[in-house]
Short mmCIF file of C-alpha atoms (C1' of nucleotides) in Angstrom, two decimals:
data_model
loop_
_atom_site.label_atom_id
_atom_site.label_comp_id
_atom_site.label_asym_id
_atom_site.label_seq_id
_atom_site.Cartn_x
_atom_site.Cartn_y
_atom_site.Cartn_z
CA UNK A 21 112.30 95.15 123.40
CA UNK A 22 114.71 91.83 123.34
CA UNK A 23 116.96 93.79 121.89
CA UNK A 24 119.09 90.97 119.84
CA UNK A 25 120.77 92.53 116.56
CA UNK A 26 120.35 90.87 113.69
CA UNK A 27 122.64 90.10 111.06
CA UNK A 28 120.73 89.80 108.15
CA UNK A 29 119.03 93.63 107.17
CA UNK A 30 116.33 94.26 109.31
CA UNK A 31 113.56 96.85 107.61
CA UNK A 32 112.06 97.94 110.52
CA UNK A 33 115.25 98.81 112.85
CA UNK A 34 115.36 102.40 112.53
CA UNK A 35 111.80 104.03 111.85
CA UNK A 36 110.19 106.81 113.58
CA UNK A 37 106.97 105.39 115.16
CA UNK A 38 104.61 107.84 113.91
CA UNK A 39 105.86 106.51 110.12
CA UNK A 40 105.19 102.56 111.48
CA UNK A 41 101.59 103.94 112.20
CA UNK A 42 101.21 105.28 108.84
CA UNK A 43 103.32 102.17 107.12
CA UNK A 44 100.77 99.13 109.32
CA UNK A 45 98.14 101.60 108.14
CA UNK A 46 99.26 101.06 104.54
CA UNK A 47 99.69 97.54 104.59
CA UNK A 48 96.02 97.24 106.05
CA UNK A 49 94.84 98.64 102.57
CA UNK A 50 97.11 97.39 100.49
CA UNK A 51 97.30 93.58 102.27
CA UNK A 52 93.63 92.91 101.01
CA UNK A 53 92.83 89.80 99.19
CA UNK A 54 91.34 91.35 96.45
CA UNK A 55 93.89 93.70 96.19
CA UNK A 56 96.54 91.43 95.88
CA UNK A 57 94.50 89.14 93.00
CA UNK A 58 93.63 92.04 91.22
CA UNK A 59 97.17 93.52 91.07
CA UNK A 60 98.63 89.55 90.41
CA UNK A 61 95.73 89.62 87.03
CA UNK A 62 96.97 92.83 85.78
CA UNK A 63 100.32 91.84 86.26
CA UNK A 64 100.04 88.60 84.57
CA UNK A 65 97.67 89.80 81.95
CA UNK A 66 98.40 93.79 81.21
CA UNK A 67 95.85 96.02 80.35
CA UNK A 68 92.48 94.59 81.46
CA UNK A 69 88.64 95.20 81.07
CA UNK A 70 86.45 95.33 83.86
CA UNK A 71 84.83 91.96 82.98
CA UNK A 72 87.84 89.82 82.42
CA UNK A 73 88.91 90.63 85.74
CA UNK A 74 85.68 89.54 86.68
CA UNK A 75 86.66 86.19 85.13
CA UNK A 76 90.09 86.45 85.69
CA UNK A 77 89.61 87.11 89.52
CA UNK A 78 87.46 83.78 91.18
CA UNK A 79 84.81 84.73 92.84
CA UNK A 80 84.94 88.16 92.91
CA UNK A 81 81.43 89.91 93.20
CA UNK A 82 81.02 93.22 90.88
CA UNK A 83 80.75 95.11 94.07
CA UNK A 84 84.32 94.49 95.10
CA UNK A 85 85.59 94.60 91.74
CA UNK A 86 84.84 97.98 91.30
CA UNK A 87 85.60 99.22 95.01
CA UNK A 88 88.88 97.24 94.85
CA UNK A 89 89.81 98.65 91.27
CA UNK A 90 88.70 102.36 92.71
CA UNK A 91 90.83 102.09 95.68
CA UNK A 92 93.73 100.61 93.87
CA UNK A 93 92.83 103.72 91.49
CA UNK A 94 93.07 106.20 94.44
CA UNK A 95 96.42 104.60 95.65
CA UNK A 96 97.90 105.21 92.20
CA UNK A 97 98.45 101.66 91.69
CA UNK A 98 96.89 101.35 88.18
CA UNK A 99 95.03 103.72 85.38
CA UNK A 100 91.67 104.07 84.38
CA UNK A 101 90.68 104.83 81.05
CA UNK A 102 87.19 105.15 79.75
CA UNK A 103 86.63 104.70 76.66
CA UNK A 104 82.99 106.67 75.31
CA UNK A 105 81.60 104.55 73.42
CA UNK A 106 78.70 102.47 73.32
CA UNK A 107 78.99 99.69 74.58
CA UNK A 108 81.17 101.36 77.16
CA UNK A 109 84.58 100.25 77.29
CA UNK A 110 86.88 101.07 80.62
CA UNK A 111 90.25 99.55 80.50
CA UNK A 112 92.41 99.10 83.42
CA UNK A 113 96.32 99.42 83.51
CA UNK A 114 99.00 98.93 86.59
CA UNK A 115 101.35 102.19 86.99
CA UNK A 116 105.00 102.03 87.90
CA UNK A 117 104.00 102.01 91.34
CA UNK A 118 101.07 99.36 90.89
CA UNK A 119 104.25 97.29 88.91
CA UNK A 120 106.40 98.45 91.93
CA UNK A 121 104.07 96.62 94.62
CA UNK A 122 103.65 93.66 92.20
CA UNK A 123 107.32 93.21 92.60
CA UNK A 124 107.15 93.40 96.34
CA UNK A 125 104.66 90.86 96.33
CA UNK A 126 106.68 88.24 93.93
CA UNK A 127 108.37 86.87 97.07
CA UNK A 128 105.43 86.20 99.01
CA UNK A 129 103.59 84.32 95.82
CA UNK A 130 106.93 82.19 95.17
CA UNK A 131 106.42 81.73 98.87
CA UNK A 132 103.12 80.50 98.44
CA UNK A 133 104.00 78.15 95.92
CA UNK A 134 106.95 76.60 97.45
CA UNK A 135 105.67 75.96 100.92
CA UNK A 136 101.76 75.08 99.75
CA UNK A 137 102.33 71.34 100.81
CA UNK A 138 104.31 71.81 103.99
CA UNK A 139 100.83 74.39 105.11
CA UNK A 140 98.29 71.36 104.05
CA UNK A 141 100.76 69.00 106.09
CA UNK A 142 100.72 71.34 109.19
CA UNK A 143 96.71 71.49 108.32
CA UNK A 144 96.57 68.29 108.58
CA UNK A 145 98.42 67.55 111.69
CA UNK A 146 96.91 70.75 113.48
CA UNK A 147 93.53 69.11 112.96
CA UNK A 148 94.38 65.74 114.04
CA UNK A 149 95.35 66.98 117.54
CA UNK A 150 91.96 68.54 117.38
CA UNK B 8 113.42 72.31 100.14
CA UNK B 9 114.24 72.46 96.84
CA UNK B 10 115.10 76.26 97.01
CA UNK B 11 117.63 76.48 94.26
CA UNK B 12 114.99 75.87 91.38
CA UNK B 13 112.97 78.79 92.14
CA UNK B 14 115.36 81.54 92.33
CA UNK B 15 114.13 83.39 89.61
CA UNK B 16 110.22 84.09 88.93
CA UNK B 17 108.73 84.65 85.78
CA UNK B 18 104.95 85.53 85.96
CA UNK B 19 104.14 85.08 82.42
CA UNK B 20 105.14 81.63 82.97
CA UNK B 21 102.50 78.86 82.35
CA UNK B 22 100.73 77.80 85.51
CA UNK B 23 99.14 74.66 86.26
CA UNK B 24 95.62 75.76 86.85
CA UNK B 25 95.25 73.29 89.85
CA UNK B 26 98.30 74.92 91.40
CA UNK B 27 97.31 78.43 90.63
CA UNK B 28 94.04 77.59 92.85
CA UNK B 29 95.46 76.92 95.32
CA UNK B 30 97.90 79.71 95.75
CA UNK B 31 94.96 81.91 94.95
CA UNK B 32 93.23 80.32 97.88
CA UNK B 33 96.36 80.77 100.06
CA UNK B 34 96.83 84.07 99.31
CA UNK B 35 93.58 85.09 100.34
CA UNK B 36 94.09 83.79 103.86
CA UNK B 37 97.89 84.45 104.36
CA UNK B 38 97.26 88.31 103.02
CA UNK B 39 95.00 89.48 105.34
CA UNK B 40 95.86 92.72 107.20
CA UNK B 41 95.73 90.92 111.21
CA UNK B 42 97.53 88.21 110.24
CA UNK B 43 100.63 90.83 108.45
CA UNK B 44 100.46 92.92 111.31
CA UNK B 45 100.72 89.63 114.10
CA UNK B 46 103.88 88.67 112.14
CA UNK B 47 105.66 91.92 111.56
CA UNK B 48 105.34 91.80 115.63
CA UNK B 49 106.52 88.67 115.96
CA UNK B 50 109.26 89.31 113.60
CA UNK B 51 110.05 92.43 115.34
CA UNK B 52 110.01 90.95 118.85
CA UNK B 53 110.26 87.46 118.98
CA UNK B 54 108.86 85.34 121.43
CA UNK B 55 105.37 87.43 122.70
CA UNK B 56 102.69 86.68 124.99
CA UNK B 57 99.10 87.63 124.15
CA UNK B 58 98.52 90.81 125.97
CA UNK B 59 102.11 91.74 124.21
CA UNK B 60 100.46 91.32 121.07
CA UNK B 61 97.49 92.75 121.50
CA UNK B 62 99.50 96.48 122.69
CA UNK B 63 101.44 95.95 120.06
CA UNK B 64 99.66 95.50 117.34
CA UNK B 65 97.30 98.38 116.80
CA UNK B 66 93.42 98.58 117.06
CA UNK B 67 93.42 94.13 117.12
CA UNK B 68 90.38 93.10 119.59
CA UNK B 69 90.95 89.96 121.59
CA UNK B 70 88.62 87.87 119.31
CA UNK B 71 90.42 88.88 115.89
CA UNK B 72 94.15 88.31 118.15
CA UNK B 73 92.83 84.59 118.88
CA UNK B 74 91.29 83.61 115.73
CA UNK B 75 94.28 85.09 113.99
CA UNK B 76 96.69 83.70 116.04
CA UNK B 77 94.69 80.20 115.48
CA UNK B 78 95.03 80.65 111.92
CA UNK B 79 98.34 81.24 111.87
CA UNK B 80 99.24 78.46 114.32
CA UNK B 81 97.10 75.80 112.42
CA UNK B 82 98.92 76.85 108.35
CA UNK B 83 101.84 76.01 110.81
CA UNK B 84 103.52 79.70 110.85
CA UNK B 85 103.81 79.90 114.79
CA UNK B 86 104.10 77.67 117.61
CA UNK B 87 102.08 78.28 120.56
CA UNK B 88 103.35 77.37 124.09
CA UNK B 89 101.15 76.97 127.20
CA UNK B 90 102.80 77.24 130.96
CA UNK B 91 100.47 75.59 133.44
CA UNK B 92 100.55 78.52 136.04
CA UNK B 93 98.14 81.02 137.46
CA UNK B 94 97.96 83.48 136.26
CA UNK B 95 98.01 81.79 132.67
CA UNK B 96 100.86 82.19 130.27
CA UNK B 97 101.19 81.54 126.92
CA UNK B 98 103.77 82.15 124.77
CA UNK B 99 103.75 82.66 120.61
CA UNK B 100 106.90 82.75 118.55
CA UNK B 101 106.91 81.75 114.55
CA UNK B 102 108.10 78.99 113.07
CA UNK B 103 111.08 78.50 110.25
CA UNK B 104 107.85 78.65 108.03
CA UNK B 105 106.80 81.99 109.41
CA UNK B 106 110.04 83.44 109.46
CA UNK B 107 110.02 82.61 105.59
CA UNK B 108 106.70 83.99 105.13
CA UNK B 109 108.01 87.45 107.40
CA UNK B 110 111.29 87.67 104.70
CA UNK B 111 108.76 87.35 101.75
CA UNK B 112 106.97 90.12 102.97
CA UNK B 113 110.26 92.05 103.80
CA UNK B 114 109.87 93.99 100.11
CA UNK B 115 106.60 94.54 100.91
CA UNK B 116 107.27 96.44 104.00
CA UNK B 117 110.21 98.21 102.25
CA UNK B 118 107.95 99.21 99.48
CA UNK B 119 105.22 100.36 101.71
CA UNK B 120 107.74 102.63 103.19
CA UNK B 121 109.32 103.24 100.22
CA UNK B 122 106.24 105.00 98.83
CA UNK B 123 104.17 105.99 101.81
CA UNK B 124 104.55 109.66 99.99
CA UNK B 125 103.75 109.08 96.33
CA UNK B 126 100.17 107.33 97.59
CA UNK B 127 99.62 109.72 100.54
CA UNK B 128 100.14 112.42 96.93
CA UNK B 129 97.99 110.46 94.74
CA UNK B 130 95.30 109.91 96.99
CA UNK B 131 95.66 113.75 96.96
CA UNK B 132 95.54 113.72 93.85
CA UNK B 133 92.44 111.54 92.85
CA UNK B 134 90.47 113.11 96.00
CA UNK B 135 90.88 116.70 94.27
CA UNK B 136 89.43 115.37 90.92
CA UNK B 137 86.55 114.17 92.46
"C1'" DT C 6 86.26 84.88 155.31
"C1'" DT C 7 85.65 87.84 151.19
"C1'" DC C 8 87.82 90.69 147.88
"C1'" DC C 9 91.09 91.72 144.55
"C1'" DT C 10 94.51 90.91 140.98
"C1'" DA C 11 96.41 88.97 136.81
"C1'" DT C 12 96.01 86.36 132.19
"C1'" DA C 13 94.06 84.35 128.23
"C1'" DC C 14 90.56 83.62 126.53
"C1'" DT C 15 85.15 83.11 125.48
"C1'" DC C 16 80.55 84.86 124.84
"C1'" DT C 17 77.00 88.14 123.60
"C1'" DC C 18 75.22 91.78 121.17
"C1'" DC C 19 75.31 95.02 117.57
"C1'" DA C 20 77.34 97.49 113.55
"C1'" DA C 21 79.85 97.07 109.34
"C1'" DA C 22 81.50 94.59 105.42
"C1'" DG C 23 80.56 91.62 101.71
"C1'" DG C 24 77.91 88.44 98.30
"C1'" DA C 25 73.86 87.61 94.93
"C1'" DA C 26 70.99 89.32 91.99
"C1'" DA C 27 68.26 92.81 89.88
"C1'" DG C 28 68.24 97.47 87.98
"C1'" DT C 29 70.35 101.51 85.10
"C1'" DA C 30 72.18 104.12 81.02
"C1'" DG C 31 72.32 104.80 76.24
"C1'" DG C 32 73.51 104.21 71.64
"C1'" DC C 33 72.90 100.41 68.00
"C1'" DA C 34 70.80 96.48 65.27
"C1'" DC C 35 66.63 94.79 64.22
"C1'" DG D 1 59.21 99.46 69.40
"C1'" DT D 2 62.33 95.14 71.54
"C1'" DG D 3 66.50 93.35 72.77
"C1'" DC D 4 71.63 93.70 73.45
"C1'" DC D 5 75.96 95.24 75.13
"C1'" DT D 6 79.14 96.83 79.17
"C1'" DA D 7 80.20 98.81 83.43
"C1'" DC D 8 78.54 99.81 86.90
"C1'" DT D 9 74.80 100.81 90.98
"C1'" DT D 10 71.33 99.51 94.13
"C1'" DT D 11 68.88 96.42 97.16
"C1'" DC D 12 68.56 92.85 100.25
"C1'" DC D 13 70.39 89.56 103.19
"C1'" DT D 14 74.20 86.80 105.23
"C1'" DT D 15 78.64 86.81 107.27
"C1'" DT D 16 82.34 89.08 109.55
"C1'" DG D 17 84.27 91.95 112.94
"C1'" DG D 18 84.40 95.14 117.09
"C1'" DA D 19 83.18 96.45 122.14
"C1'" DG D 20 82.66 94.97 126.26
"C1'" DA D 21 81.33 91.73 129.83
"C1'" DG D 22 81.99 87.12 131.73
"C1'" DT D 23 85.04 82.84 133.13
"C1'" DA D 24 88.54 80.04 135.57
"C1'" DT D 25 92.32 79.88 138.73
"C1'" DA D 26 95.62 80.65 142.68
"C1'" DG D 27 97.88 83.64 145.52
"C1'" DG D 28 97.85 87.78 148.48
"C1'" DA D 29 95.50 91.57 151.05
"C1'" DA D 30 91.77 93.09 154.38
#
DNA sequence: TTCCTATACTCTCCAAAGGAAAGTAGGCAC
DNA sequence: GTGCCTACTTTCCTTTGGAGAGTATAGGAA
């Protein structure tokens, strides 16, 4: 390990490896793309159906909708409530902890905005070297 | 970089569509789970080779190491380094764009550990209801 | 000489994940 | 009866991803 301290807080200095495992093992769910446009939707939007997330979402397929929305259900990230009536009517809703990760995930989308030309530059020049 | 606009983030704020794309799109290639787990590594480490990588970061086969480390090279997040010598070496180590994209992930990794209990419960949880 | 090693891929084959579209349930309006 | 609505579920087929073998190269051992 090159062993140079940082200044600036480092998250992963003191963690007990078997944790890391679990943690990477975490972020492997959790860093999904459909994941993260589902929770970004809810966020944005509140309380959703399963069909406008279907629009909401682009180009989402209904399988992944509802495997991403039962996973995220699993994790305790949002709330599913079915509604029995006809037609049926499910509505889905982020938790604290769904809110919690849609916090965590503000920096990286403000990231994604602010640097989306200098990554279509570096694109650009990547593929001109071939 | 044009930084001090952008310190806060509202997500109910209106979104040019075009933009909101695009971000979309870049979300769904920056969040995938190889590409988080390369640059927690390379975060962690600094400067790595490609064996290096490929012990450190679990379960990764060489073909998913290369084309992520490709990827990641070509949006312009790491620089890749070749020694003409034999055996070959080549060396990875991010850019001042990856390092930005590793500190907007920081809260993610914090909140991952953060909560590794509540969702290890919930799964729990949702597993015993079926 | 031939063999062996090390490194960073690259290729091949097969299993798993994912997308498109059709099917299902079950009350209600007609 | 037929059609309609929503939220799935199933089927089929394409794409992605993993396991493992192969490649190029120079130096050192046998």
């Amino acid at each position: 390990m090159p062993a140079a301290e940082k200044i600036s807080y480092d998250p992963h200095a003191p963690v007990d490896p078997r944790v890391e495992t679990l943690v990477n093992e975490l972020i492997g769910r959790v860093a999904d793309k459909w994941t993260l446009l589902v929770l970004e939707e809810l966020e944005d939007h509140g309380t959703c159906r399963f069909t406008e997330l279907a629009r909401l979402v682009p180009g989402i397929s209904q399988k992944m909708l509802t495997q991403t929305l039962r996973a995220m259900e699993r994790d305790g990230l949002l709330v599913r409530t079915v509604h029995p009536v006809v037609p049926p009517k499910v509505e889905y809703c982020l938790t604290d902890l769904g809110h919690s990760l849609g916090e965590a995930f503000c920096g990286v989308w403000i990231w994604a905005e602010t640097n989306l030309d200098r990554i279509e530059r570096a694109r650009s020049a990547f593929d001109a070297r071939g």
